[in-house]
Structures are given as C-alpha cells and as structure tokens.
mmCIF file of C-alpha atoms and ligand atoms in Angstrom:
data_model
loop_
_atom_site.group_PDB
_atom_site.id
_atom_site.type_symbol
_atom_site.label_atom_id
_atom_site.label_comp_id
_atom_site.label_asym_id
_atom_site.label_seq_id
_atom_site.Cartn_x
_atom_site.Cartn_y
_atom_site.Cartn_z
ATOM 1 C CA MET A 1 50.176 130.981 115.292
ATOM 2 C CA ASN A 2 49.271 127.512 116.486
ATOM 3 C CA PRO A 3 46.434 128.142 119.027
ATOM 4 C CA VAL A 4 47.519 125.102 121.053
ATOM 5 C CA ARG A 5 51.076 126.390 121.223
ATOM 6 C CA PRO A 6 50.676 130.153 121.532
ATOM 7 C CA ILE A 7 54.022 130.924 123.166
ATOM 8 C CA THR A 8 56.847 132.711 121.352
ATOM 9 C CA LEU A 9 60.427 132.648 122.626
ATOM 10 C CA LEU A 10 62.919 135.311 121.659
ATOM 11 C CA TRP A 11 66.099 133.397 122.418
ATOM 12 C CA SER A 12 69.475 135.112 122.386
ATOM 13 C CA LEU A 13 71.110 131.758 122.053
ATOM 14 C CA ARG A 14 74.776 132.663 122.143
ATOM 15 C CA SER A 15 76.843 135.722 122.948
ATOM 16 C CA LEU A 16 79.516 135.551 120.284
ATOM 17 C CA CYS A 17 79.210 137.552 117.056
ATOM 18 C CA ASP A 18 81.730 138.325 114.332
ATOM 19 C CA LEU A 19 80.506 141.912 114.080
ATOM 20 C CA ALA A 20 81.069 144.472 116.810
ATOM 21 C CA CYS A 21 78.178 146.904 116.356
ATOM 22 C CA PRO A 22 78.854 149.788 118.777
ATOM 23 C CA SER A 23 75.127 150.212 119.387
ATOM 24 C CA CYS A 24 74.323 146.516 119.888
ATOM 25 C CA TYR A 25 72.233 145.763 122.952
ATOM 26 C CA PHE A 26 74.888 143.193 123.868
ATOM 27 C CA GLY A 27 77.241 146.120 124.506
ATOM 28 C CA ASP A 28 80.776 146.770 123.345
ATOM 29 C CA PRO A 29 83.182 143.838 123.867
ATOM 30 C CA LEU A 30 86.171 146.168 124.287
ATOM 31 C CA ILE A 31 84.430 148.148 127.033
ATOM 32 C CA HIS A 32 83.229 144.928 128.679
ATOM 33 C CA GLN A 33 86.802 143.591 128.791
ATOM 34 C CA ILE A 34 87.740 146.522 131.002
ATOM 35 C CA LYS A 35 84.424 146.930 132.787
ATOM 36 C CA PRO A 36 82.287 143.756 132.799
ATOM 37 C CA PRO A 37 78.538 144.404 133.001
ATOM 38 C CA THR A 38 77.002 144.309 136.441
ATOM 39 C CA LYS A 39 73.330 145.195 135.900
ATOM 40 C CA VAL A 40 70.713 142.453 136.180
ATOM 41 C CA GLY A 41 69.798 141.172 132.718
ATOM 42 C CA GLN A 42 72.582 143.126 131.001
ATOM 43 C CA LEU A 43 73.958 141.241 128.020
ATOM 44 C CA SER A 44 77.563 140.941 126.918
ATOM 45 C CA HIS A 45 79.353 139.427 123.950
ATOM 46 C CA ILE A 46 81.903 138.191 126.485
ATOM 47 C CA SER A 47 79.861 135.885 128.618
ATOM 48 C CA PRO A 48 81.541 133.055 130.516
ATOM 49 C CA ASN A 49 78.105 131.944 131.705
ATOM 50 C CA ASP A 50 76.584 130.975 128.356
ATOM 51 C CA LEU A 51 74.776 127.644 128.494
ATOM 52 C CA LYS A 52 76.887 124.700 127.442
ATOM 53 C CA ARG A 53 75.887 122.879 124.263
ATOM 54 C CA ARG A 54 74.615 119.874 126.251
ATOM 55 C CA GLU A 55 72.457 122.195 128.385
ATOM 56 C CA VAL A 56 70.927 123.831 125.309
ATOM 57 C CA LEU A 57 70.256 120.439 123.734
ATOM 58 C CA ALA A 58 68.760 119.024 126.929
ATOM 59 C CA PHE A 59 66.344 121.955 127.071
ATOM 60 C CA VAL A 60 65.313 121.883 123.398
ATOM 61 C CA ARG A 61 64.542 118.162 123.698
ATOM 62 C CA THR A 62 61.815 119.069 126.205
ATOM 63 C CA LEU A 63 60.151 121.654 123.943
ATOM 64 C CA LYS A 64 57.832 119.204 122.192
ATOM 65 C CA ASP A 65 55.703 118.848 125.329
ATOM 66 C CA SER A 66 55.413 122.604 125.912
ATOM 67 C CA ALA A 67 53.124 125.371 124.609
ATOM 68 C CA VAL A 68 55.998 126.983 122.688
ATOM 69 C CA GLY A 69 55.017 127.295 119.033
ATOM 70 C CA ARG A 70 57.554 129.731 117.626
ATOM 71 C CA ILE A 71 61.175 130.568 118.434
ATOM 72 C CA PHE A 72 63.222 133.505 117.197
ATOM 73 C CA VAL A 73 66.810 132.329 117.461
ATOM 74 C CA ALA A 74 69.137 135.320 117.816
ATOM 75 C CA GLY A 75 72.382 136.133 119.573
ATOM 76 C CA GLY A 76 75.166 137.165 119.283
ATOM 77 C CA GLU A 77 75.371 135.409 115.948
ATOM 78 C CA PRO A 78 73.514 132.110 116.287
ATOM 79 C CA LEU A 79 74.813 130.638 113.025
ATOM 80 C CA ASN A 80 78.431 130.806 114.220
ATOM 81 C CA TRP A 81 77.773 128.508 117.164
ATOM 82 C CA PRO A 82 78.829 124.880 116.512
ATOM 83 C CA GLY A 83 75.663 123.436 118.094
ATOM 84 C CA ILE A 84 73.246 125.466 116.013
ATOM 85 C CA LEU A 85 72.174 122.950 113.366
ATOM 86 C CA GLU A 86 71.526 120.193 115.899
ATOM 87 C CA THR A 87 69.542 122.658 118.005
ATOM 88 C CA LEU A 88 67.460 123.879 115.046
ATOM 89 C CA LYS A 89 66.790 120.285 113.938
ATOM 90 C CA ILE A 90 65.404 119.314 117.340
ATOM 91 C CA ILE A 91 63.262 122.464 117.467
ATOM 92 C CA LYS A 92 61.823 121.749 114.016
ATOM 93 C CA GLU A 93 61.231 118.063 114.846
ATOM 94 C CA ALA A 94 59.191 119.271 117.818
ATOM 95 C CA GLY A 95 56.840 120.982 115.332
ATOM 96 C CA ILE A 96 57.942 124.464 116.336
ATOM 97 C CA GLU A 97 58.397 127.332 113.883
ATOM 98 C CA VAL A 98 61.858 128.802 113.889
ATOM 99 C CA ILE A 99 63.055 132.153 112.647
ATOM 100 C CA VAL A 100 66.813 132.643 112.488
ATOM 101 C CA CYS A 101 67.952 136.216 113.163
ATOM 102 C CA THR A 102 71.372 136.566 111.550
ATOM 103 C CA ASN A 103 73.943 139.098 110.454
ATOM 104 C CA GLY A 104 73.722 137.343 107.072
ATOM 105 C CA ILE A 105 77.411 136.545 106.665
ATOM 106 C CA PRO A 106 77.048 132.792 107.438
ATOM 107 C CA LEU A 107 74.529 132.554 104.561
ATOM 108 C CA THR A 108 77.463 132.982 102.162
ATOM 109 C CA ARG A 109 78.789 129.591 103.336
ATOM 110 C CA PRO A 110 77.229 126.971 101.013
ATOM 111 C CA VAL A 111 77.252 124.181 103.613
ATOM 112 C CA MET A 112 75.542 126.355 106.218
ATOM 113 C CA LEU A 113 73.004 127.561 103.662
ATOM 114 C CA GLN A 114 72.072 124.049 102.526
ATOM 115 C CA SER A 115 71.929 122.823 106.133
ATOM 116 C CA LEU A 116 69.443 125.566 107.043
ATOM 117 C CA LEU A 117 67.269 124.543 104.095
ATOM 118 C CA ASP A 118 67.549 120.868 105.047
ATOM 119 C CA VAL A 119 66.585 121.596 108.633
ATOM 120 C CA GLY A 120 63.553 123.510 107.341
ATOM 121 C CA ILE A 121 63.811 126.871 109.083
ATOM 122 C CA ASP A 122 60.670 128.931 108.575
ATOM 123 C CA ALA A 123 62.347 132.294 108.044
ATOM 124 C CA ALA A 124 65.606 134.175 108.182
ATOM 125 C CA SER A 125 65.647 137.783 109.356
ATOM 126 C CA VAL A 126 68.856 139.380 108.098
ATOM 127 C CA SER A 127 70.208 142.637 109.521
ATOM 128 C CA LEU A 128 71.215 145.360 107.088
ATOM 129 C CA ASP A 129 71.146 148.998 108.119
ATOM 130 C CA SER A 130 71.567 150.919 104.881
ATOM 131 C CA THR A 131 71.712 150.866 101.107
ATOM 132 C CA ASP A 132 74.979 152.746 101.642
ATOM 133 C CA SER A 133 77.650 150.107 102.294
ATOM 134 C CA ALA A 134 79.954 152.554 104.098
ATOM 135 C CA PHE A 135 77.222 153.627 106.535
ATOM 136 C CA ASN A 136 76.158 150.012 107.116
ATOM 137 C CA ASP A 137 79.727 148.915 107.812
ATOM 138 C CA TRP A 138 80.176 151.839 110.197
ATOM 139 C CA MET A 139 77.066 150.750 112.097
ATOM 140 C CA ARG A 140 77.957 147.057 111.831
ATOM 141 C CA PRO A 141 81.781 146.828 111.716
ATOM 142 C CA ASP A 142 83.762 143.619 111.447
ATOM 143 C CA PRO A 143 86.786 144.127 113.768
ATOM 144 C CA LYS A 144 88.819 141.831 111.513
ATOM 145 C CA GLY A 145 87.845 143.904 108.468
ATOM 146 C CA GLU A 146 86.936 140.763 106.545
ATOM 147 C CA HIS A 147 83.177 141.065 106.049
ATOM 148 C CA GLY A 148 80.585 143.738 105.489
ATOM 149 C CA TRP A 149 77.627 144.976 103.455
ATOM 150 C CA GLN A 150 78.500 143.047 100.282
ATOM 151 C CA ASP A 151 78.690 139.702 102.119
ATOM 152 C CA VAL A 152 75.308 140.332 103.720
ATOM 153 C CA VAL A 153 73.709 141.123 100.357
ATOM 154 C CA ASP A 154 75.445 138.077 98.838
ATOM 155 C CA GLY A 155 74.103 135.947 101.688
ATOM 156 C CA ILE A 156 70.546 137.194 101.161
ATOM 157 C CA ARG A 157 70.809 136.563 97.414
ATOM 158 C CA ALA A 158 72.217 133.071 98.001
ATOM 159 C CA LEU A 159 69.331 132.125 100.292
ATOM 160 C CA LEU A 160 66.732 133.522 97.903
ATOM 161 C CA ALA A 161 68.290 131.614 95.002
ATOM 162 C CA ALA A 162 68.634 128.312 96.861
ATOM 163 C CA ARG A 163 65.249 128.062 98.582
ATOM 164 C CA ALA A 164 62.303 126.120 97.200
ATOM 165 C CA VAL A 165 58.940 127.811 96.534
ATOM 166 C CA ASP A 166 57.700 126.695 99.944
ATOM 167 C CA GLY A 167 61.100 127.359 101.543
ATOM 168 C CA PRO A 168 61.922 129.857 104.258
ATOM 169 C CA ARG A 169 60.664 133.433 104.154
ATOM 170 C CA VAL A 170 63.525 135.898 103.913
ATOM 171 C CA GLY A 171 63.452 139.357 105.444
ATOM 172 C CA ILE A 172 65.575 142.369 106.233
ATOM 173 C CA TYR A 173 65.685 144.174 109.565
ATOM 174 C CA THR A 174 67.120 147.702 109.588
ATOM 175 C CA VAL A 175 68.033 149.538 112.782
ATOM 176 C CA ILE A 176 66.721 153.100 112.457
ATOM 177 C CA THR A 177 68.740 155.845 114.107
ATOM 178 C CA ARG A 178 68.512 159.619 113.703
ATOM 179 C CA LEU A 179 71.245 159.272 111.060
ATOM 180 C CA ASN A 180 69.412 156.936 108.663
ATOM 181 C CA ILE A 181 65.719 157.870 108.790
ATOM 182 C CA ASP A 182 65.839 158.302 105.005
ATOM 183 C CA GLN A 183 66.679 154.592 104.771
ATOM 184 C CA ILE A 184 63.175 153.576 105.879
ATOM 185 C CA PRO A 185 61.757 153.889 102.328
ATOM 186 C CA ALA A 186 65.148 153.405 100.627
ATOM 187 C CA MET A 187 65.818 150.054 102.304
ATOM 188 C CA GLY A 188 62.208 149.023 101.574
ATOM 189 C CA ARG A 189 62.794 149.587 97.870
ATOM 190 C CA PHE A 190 66.173 147.844 98.046
ATOM 191 C CA ALA A 191 64.637 144.849 99.865
ATOM 192 C CA ALA A 192 61.908 144.614 97.244
ATOM 193 C CA ASP A 193 64.473 144.794 94.434
ATOM 194 C CA LEU A 194 66.412 141.953 96.049
ATOM 195 C CA GLY A 195 63.175 139.940 96.164
ATOM 196 C CA VAL A 196 62.902 139.468 99.927
ATOM 197 C CA ASP A 197 59.531 138.722 101.504
ATOM 198 C CA TYR A 198 59.444 141.136 104.446
ATOM 199 C CA TYR A 199 61.085 144.260 105.725
ATOM 200 C CA VAL A 200 61.105 145.650 109.268
ATOM 201 C CA PRO A 201 62.653 149.028 110.137
ATOM 202 C CA GLN A 202 63.247 148.851 113.895
ATOM 203 C CA PRO A 203 64.029 151.918 116.019
ATOM 204 C CA ILE A 204 67.299 151.862 117.879
ATOM 205 C CA ALA A 205 66.993 151.221 121.602
ATOM 206 C CA LEU A 206 69.819 152.684 123.670
ATOM 207 C CA GLU A 207 69.793 153.536 127.350
ATOM 208 C CA ASP A 208 70.183 157.217 128.275
ATOM 209 C CA ASP A 209 73.750 156.668 129.500
ATOM 210 C CA HIS A 210 74.892 154.760 126.390
ATOM 211 C CA ILE A 211 77.875 156.462 124.734
ATOM 212 C CA HIS A 212 76.030 156.602 121.386
ATOM 213 C CA HIS A 213 72.654 157.722 122.754
ATOM 214 C CA GLU A 214 73.140 161.397 121.880
ATOM 215 C CA GLN A 215 74.363 160.617 118.391
ATOM 216 C CA LEU A 216 71.964 157.842 117.394
ATOM 217 C CA SER A 217 68.767 157.724 119.460
ATOM 218 C CA LEU A 218 65.669 159.163 117.817
ATOM 219 C CA ARG A 219 64.483 162.442 119.346
ATOM 220 C CA PRO A 220 61.066 164.148 119.426
ATOM 221 C CA GLU A 221 62.256 166.589 116.734
ATOM 222 C CA ASP A 222 62.804 163.566 114.437
ATOM 223 C CA THR A 223 59.199 162.347 114.586
ATOM 224 C CA SER A 224 57.983 164.374 111.622
ATOM 225 C CA ALA A 225 60.753 163.004 109.369
ATOM 226 C CA LEU A 226 60.091 159.557 110.807
ATOM 227 C CA SER A 227 56.360 159.739 110.036
ATOM 228 C CA ASP A 228 57.052 160.999 106.517
ATOM 229 C CA ALA A 229 59.559 158.203 105.883
ATOM 230 C CA PHE A 230 57.121 155.539 107.077
ATOM 231 C CA ALA A 231 54.314 157.109 105.008
ATOM 232 C CA GLU A 232 56.537 156.935 101.914
ATOM 233 C CA LEU A 233 57.397 153.287 102.637
ATOM 234 C CA TYR A 234 53.789 152.210 103.166
ATOM 235 C CA ALA A 235 52.528 154.191 100.150
ATOM 236 C CA ALA A 236 55.093 152.653 97.810
ATOM 237 C CA GLY A 237 53.073 149.475 97.284
ATOM 238 C CA LEU A 238 56.193 147.316 97.464
ATOM 239 C CA PRO A 239 55.808 143.570 96.871
ATOM 240 C CA LEU A 240 56.815 142.602 100.402
ATOM 241 C CA THR A 241 55.195 142.323 103.811
ATOM 242 C CA LEU A 242 55.644 145.266 106.165
ATOM 243 C CA PRO A 243 54.725 145.417 109.857
ATOM 244 C CA ALA A 244 51.039 146.142 110.554
ATOM 245 C CA GLY A 245 49.732 149.599 109.645
ATOM 246 C CA THR A 246 49.683 150.534 113.348
ATOM 247 C CA TYR A 247 53.449 150.043 113.643
ATOM 248 C CA PRO A 248 54.661 153.467 112.386
ATOM 249 C CA SER A 249 52.618 155.247 115.062
ATOM 250 C CA GLN A 250 53.930 152.811 117.691
ATOM 251 C CA VAL A 251 57.473 153.723 116.615
ATOM 252 C CA THR A 252 56.854 157.482 116.790
ATOM 253 C CA ALA A 253 54.971 157.126 120.102
ATOM 254 C CA GLY A 254 58.079 155.462 121.566
ATOM 255 C CA VAL A 255 60.426 158.297 120.651
ATOM 256 C CA PRO A 256 59.763 160.492 123.745
ATOM 257 C CA ARG A 257 60.792 157.450 125.827
ATOM 258 C CA ALA A 258 57.878 157.809 128.226
ATOM 259 C CA THR A 259 56.861 154.826 130.321
ATOM 260 C CA THR A 260 53.312 153.789 129.426
ATOM 261 C CA THR A 261 50.811 151.012 130.091
ATOM 262 C CA VAL A 262 50.091 148.308 127.547
ATOM 263 C CA LYS A 263 46.667 146.726 127.968
ATOM 264 C CA GLY A 264 46.740 142.928 127.970
ATOM 265 C CA CYS A 265 50.467 142.683 127.309
ATOM 266 C CA PHE A 266 51.913 139.497 125.811
ATOM 267 C CA GLY A 267 55.144 139.856 127.858
ATOM 268 C CA GLY A 268 55.486 136.954 130.283
ATOM 269 C CA ARG A 269 52.363 135.331 128.879
ATOM 270 C CA THR A 270 52.812 134.455 125.212
ATOM 271 C CA LEU A 271 56.263 136.036 124.898
ATOM 272 C CA HIS A 272 59.374 135.156 126.876
ATOM 273 C CA PHE A 273 62.923 136.420 126.373
ATOM 274 C CA VAL A 274 65.727 133.912 126.992
ATOM 275 C CA GLN A 275 69.328 135.063 127.412
ATOM 276 C CA PRO A 276 72.522 133.119 126.545
ATOM 277 C CA ASP A 277 73.020 132.117 130.185
ATOM 278 C CA GLY A 278 69.517 130.625 130.188
ATOM 279 C CA THR A 279 67.839 133.422 132.152
ATOM 280 C CA ILE A 280 64.179 133.926 131.227
ATOM 281 C CA TRP A 281 62.544 137.356 131.304
ATOM 282 C CA ASP A 282 58.975 138.370 130.443
ATOM 283 C CA CYS A 283 60.250 140.587 127.629
ATOM 284 C CA VAL A 284 63.215 142.745 126.646
ATOM 285 C CA SER A 285 62.103 145.851 128.572
ATOM 286 C CA SER A 286 64.824 146.754 131.061
ATOM 287 C CA LEU A 287 62.132 148.389 133.199
ATOM 288 C CA ARG A 288 60.294 145.105 133.440
ATOM 289 C CA ILE A 289 63.525 143.154 133.966
ATOM 290 C CA ASN A 290 64.519 145.509 136.803
ATOM 291 C CA ALA A 291 61.063 145.190 138.342
ATOM 292 C CA THR A 292 61.268 141.388 138.436
ATOM 293 C CA PRO A 293 61.938 140.346 142.046
ATOM 294 C CA ALA A 294 64.822 137.948 142.595
ATOM 295 C CA SER A 295 62.301 135.373 143.837
ATOM 296 C CA ALA A 296 60.738 135.407 140.342
ATOM 297 C CA HIS A 297 64.010 134.971 138.443
ATOM 298 C CA ARG A 298 63.859 131.916 136.185
ATOM 299 C CA THR A 299 66.223 129.925 133.967
ATOM 300 C CA ILE A 300 65.968 127.228 131.329
ATOM 301 C CA ARG A 301 69.166 125.666 132.720
ATOM 302 C CA GLY A 302 68.306 122.126 133.829
ATOM 303 C CA GLN A 303 64.576 122.803 133.425
ATOM 304 C CA SER A 304 61.825 121.320 131.296
ATOM 305 C CA ALA A 305 60.048 123.523 128.741
ATOM 306 C CA ALA A 306 56.719 121.861 129.561
ATOM 307 C CA GLU A 307 56.991 123.070 133.164
ATOM 308 C CA LEU A 308 58.361 126.503 132.303
ATOM 309 C CA PHE A 309 56.022 127.203 129.392
ATOM 310 C CA PRO A 310 52.622 125.557 129.840
ATOM 311 C CA ALA A 311 49.604 126.879 127.917
ATOM 312 C CA PRO A 312 48.707 130.286 129.423
ATOM 313 C CA THR A 313 45.453 130.463 131.389
ATOM 314 C CA GLY A 314 43.329 133.423 132.508
ATOM 315 C CA CYS A 315 43.526 136.896 131.036
ATOM 316 C CA ALA A 316 46.614 138.777 129.972
ATOM 317 C CA SER A 317 47.559 141.483 132.456
ATOM 318 C CA ASP A 318 48.261 145.125 131.732
ATOM 319 C CA CYS A 319 51.930 146.123 131.853
ATOM 320 C CA PRO A 320 52.626 149.610 133.272
ATOM 321 C CA LEU A 321 56.301 149.335 132.314
ATOM 322 C CA ALA A 322 56.137 149.568 128.540
ATOM 323 C CA SER A 323 59.038 151.561 127.169
ATOM 324 C CA TYR A 324 60.749 152.472 123.906
ATOM 325 C CA GLU A 325 62.498 149.082 124.084
ATOM 326 C CA CYS A 326 59.175 147.273 123.652
ATOM 327 C CA VAL A 327 58.395 148.702 120.198
ATOM 328 C CA ASN A 328 60.432 146.015 118.435
ATOM 329 C CA MET A 329 58.279 143.313 120.012
ATOM 330 C CA TRP A 330 55.144 144.254 118.041
ATOM 331 C CA PRO A 331 56.304 143.019 114.603
ATOM 332 C CA LEU A 332 57.763 139.947 116.293
ATOM 333 C CA MET A 333 54.444 139.038 117.885
ATOM 334 C CA ASP A 334 52.656 139.675 114.595
ATOM 335 C CA PHE A 335 54.790 137.241 112.601
ATOM 336 C CA ASP A 336 51.806 135.249 111.295
ATOM 337 C CA ARG A 337 51.474 137.995 108.687
ATOM 338 C CA ILE A 338 54.994 137.184 107.513
ATOM 339 C CA LEU A 339 55.009 133.407 107.726
ATOM 340 C CA THR A 340 51.519 133.064 106.270
ATOM 341 C CA PRO A 341 50.855 136.131 104.132
ATOM 342 C CA ALA A 342 47.554 136.303 102.218
ATOM 343 C CA SER A 343 49.350 135.185 99.052
ATOM 344 C CA ARG A 344 50.517 131.969 100.752
ATOM 345 C CA SER A 345 47.289 131.096 102.573
ATOM 346 C CA ALA A 346 45.339 131.517 99.298
ATOM 347 C CA ALA A 347 47.729 129.201 97.444
HETATM 348 C C1 SAM B 1 71.618 141.502 118.420
HETATM 349 S S1 SAM B 1 71.235 140.985 116.790
HETATM 350 C C2 SAM B 1 71.542 139.263 116.909
HETATM 351 C C3 SAM B 1 71.318 138.504 115.639
HETATM 352 C C4 SAM B 1 72.329 138.684 114.524
HETATM 353 N N1 SAM B 1 73.696 138.668 114.946
HETATM 354 C C5 SAM B 1 72.046 139.921 113.688
HETATM 355 O O1 SAM B 1 72.977 140.697 113.430
HETATM 356 O O2 SAM B 1 70.901 140.082 113.278
HETATM 357 C C6 SAM B 1 69.463 141.039 116.664
HETATM 358 C C7 SAM B 1 68.894 142.286 116.048
HETATM 359 O O3 SAM B 1 68.896 143.326 117.003
HETATM 360 C C8 SAM B 1 69.318 144.509 116.380
HETATM 361 N N2 SAM B 1 69.865 145.399 117.412
HETATM 362 C C9 SAM B 1 71.026 145.273 118.077
HETATM 363 N N3 SAM B 1 71.178 146.270 118.958
HETATM 364 C C10 SAM B 1 70.087 147.047 118.855
HETATM 365 C C11 SAM B 1 69.656 148.218 119.517
HETATM 366 N N4 SAM B 1 70.390 148.793 120.463
HETATM 367 N N5 SAM B 1 68.453 148.739 119.169
HETATM 368 C C12 SAM B 1 67.692 148.156 118.212
HETATM 369 N N6 SAM B 1 68.039 147.037 117.570
HETATM 370 C C13 SAM B 1 69.224 146.488 117.876
HETATM 371 C C14 SAM B 1 70.316 144.026 115.348
HETATM 372 O O4 SAM B 1 70.548 144.969 114.333
HETATM 373 C C15 SAM B 1 69.615 142.802 114.827
HETATM 374 O O5 SAM B 1 68.682 143.149 113.823
#
C-alpha cells in the first residue's frame, strides 16, 4: 500500500444488481418493495437515493488530492452501471489502485472486458459460491433465469485469457455458509485449476432476524468442520494467494457472534465504507454504524475527498464493537499480498 496514501475505500457504488441473492447484505428486493428498509445504514437494491452520475464523477475528480490509495468498487453490480468506465478511468488517472468486485457476468461482454483492461484495473474479485452450479445458482439466482454459474466461469476465463502478463489480478470470493463448508478446499482447487491468482472464502454475515439466518449462518457446532476445511485448503499448496495464515482462526472466532475489541482498528482510520447514497461509515459493522451519532454522519455527496480523507494522524484507536461482520475486512485490508505477491515483487 502506498504509505503516502494509506486509505482504502470499500465503495458500494450502485444498488442495482442482476442477481437477487437471498442472503445479500443489500437485502431482498421483493421484500423491500413491500417493506422498505428503515434502519440507519441498511442497504437496499431499490434505492431512490443513489448518487447521480454527475455526483459520483464530481467526487472521484477530487480523489487525486486525498490520502485514498486503494478503492474496492462493489455494489450492487458496479459493472452494470452506465457511468462505471468513466468513474474507473478517473480513479486510475488519480494514481489509485482499483479492485472491481463483480458477479462476473459482465466479464462475458467483450466490450466491457476490453474496457476494463484499457482502464487498467488492478484486480477483479469475482463471486462464485460453489463448484456445484445448482447450489451456486440457488445462492445467487438470476430472477430472469438468463445467467448463472456457467456465465461466471466463462467471464473469469475470458478475463484470464485476455489480460497481459502485468494485467489485473483475478480472484474468486466464495460466501461460506453452513451448507457449503466443504467448498472451502473444493473451490480453492477449482480456482487454481482455472488459473486465478487469489481465492477468499468469506463467512456469511446475516443478522439474527434475517429469514435465512437459521439455515445459512455458521454455528459453533460448525467450527470443527470449518477448521478442518481451512486446514485442507492451506495444506494443499495451491498456486494461488490465500488470505493470511491468521485468517482461518479469525473466521472461526467470529462464529459465536460475540462482540469483541480490536486493538488499533483500521475502521474509520485507513478504511472507510461508502454506500450508494454517498453515506460514509467507519466500516461495515452494523454495531459501529448504529453507534455513530447523527452529528458524526458523513457523506461524499458534494464533498471533496481531500477534506474527507486526509492522511491519518495519531494512533489508531481500539474498537470495542468488532463483530462477525468485520471478519471480511481482514483480507481486504491485507490486499498488498494479492496485488504484489512475492512472485511479482521478485520479477
Ligand atoms: C454485495 S456483492 C457486490 C459485488 C458484486 N455484485 C458481486 O456479486 O460480487 C459483494 C460481495 O459480498 C458478498 N456478500 C453479499 N452478501 C453477503 C453476506 N450476507 N455475507 C457475506 N458476504 C456477502 C457477495 O457474495 C460478494 O462476494
């Protein structure tokens, strides 16, 4: 990470997505049509308040003078938004690393694929939840029934085939539920066979009152299977980068869903979470979002990145509100290992 620009943004750029994953942290669009979300910081695929294209562009033009050095562009599905390529181009011209988090389907579109290469994205993290296409498409359904597992794999293959040697890193993210723990090593092997550069199994994060919590959330009785699956993955010696060796124990430690303290947390210091309406939070933890007083609520709307995100000073503070939702932030904040693996830095 650029020491002069140590700040990472996780930016849920847009709400819309062509998949309707029932466990997505954006919630279920059908439910939200009947009962729109009311909680502070709660995301929705149906969001009338998303920033307008001109507001997004005005903000990204101010990034070059800020301490932001890396942006994870997510959604919704960021690659389906008409303003995406212009936005990515401005981010890259500001000297900022950009990782596109995508459902993978847009990578099957040759024009989109070439445009991403031309813009010079640093990595693409593609979501795929199983080697079993039926399970994946159950977890990640297309309401129109047009796209699924095969398109995602085709998209990954297309990107791998089209990139130059120094082109973007390509990775797979798999959501781990109590129904696909066995996929931790299986998806690792599959990712390696495809030839991707990195693989991140991320535990599902669902609130206690989510309709799929009982069915999908990991439970304490799953931790032994979880540890074994991670051990098998890390022992396999696969030719791809995995999260740091401390990650499996961070995942299992999060399963009991206890609130803990993280010493010197990056949340709100070198990590900020931006929502489609422009709201900025310290991190994704709903505990921390709920604990943020209204007087401290911030937005990128109409603001300059240099003022919002100057170089951090002083020491990082401890966060007593770490929760199971924070686990997915560790690989994100350790992305140097992925963008500059030993094999690349030695070259
Ligand atoms: C919301 S998606 C947005 C980007 C893009 N549409 C995609 O499918 O990757 C970002 C990532 O969060 C994951 N995700 C969504 N809901 C989740 C949840 N409740 N717990 C853990 N990960 C989740 C997705 O699988 C995906 O890897």
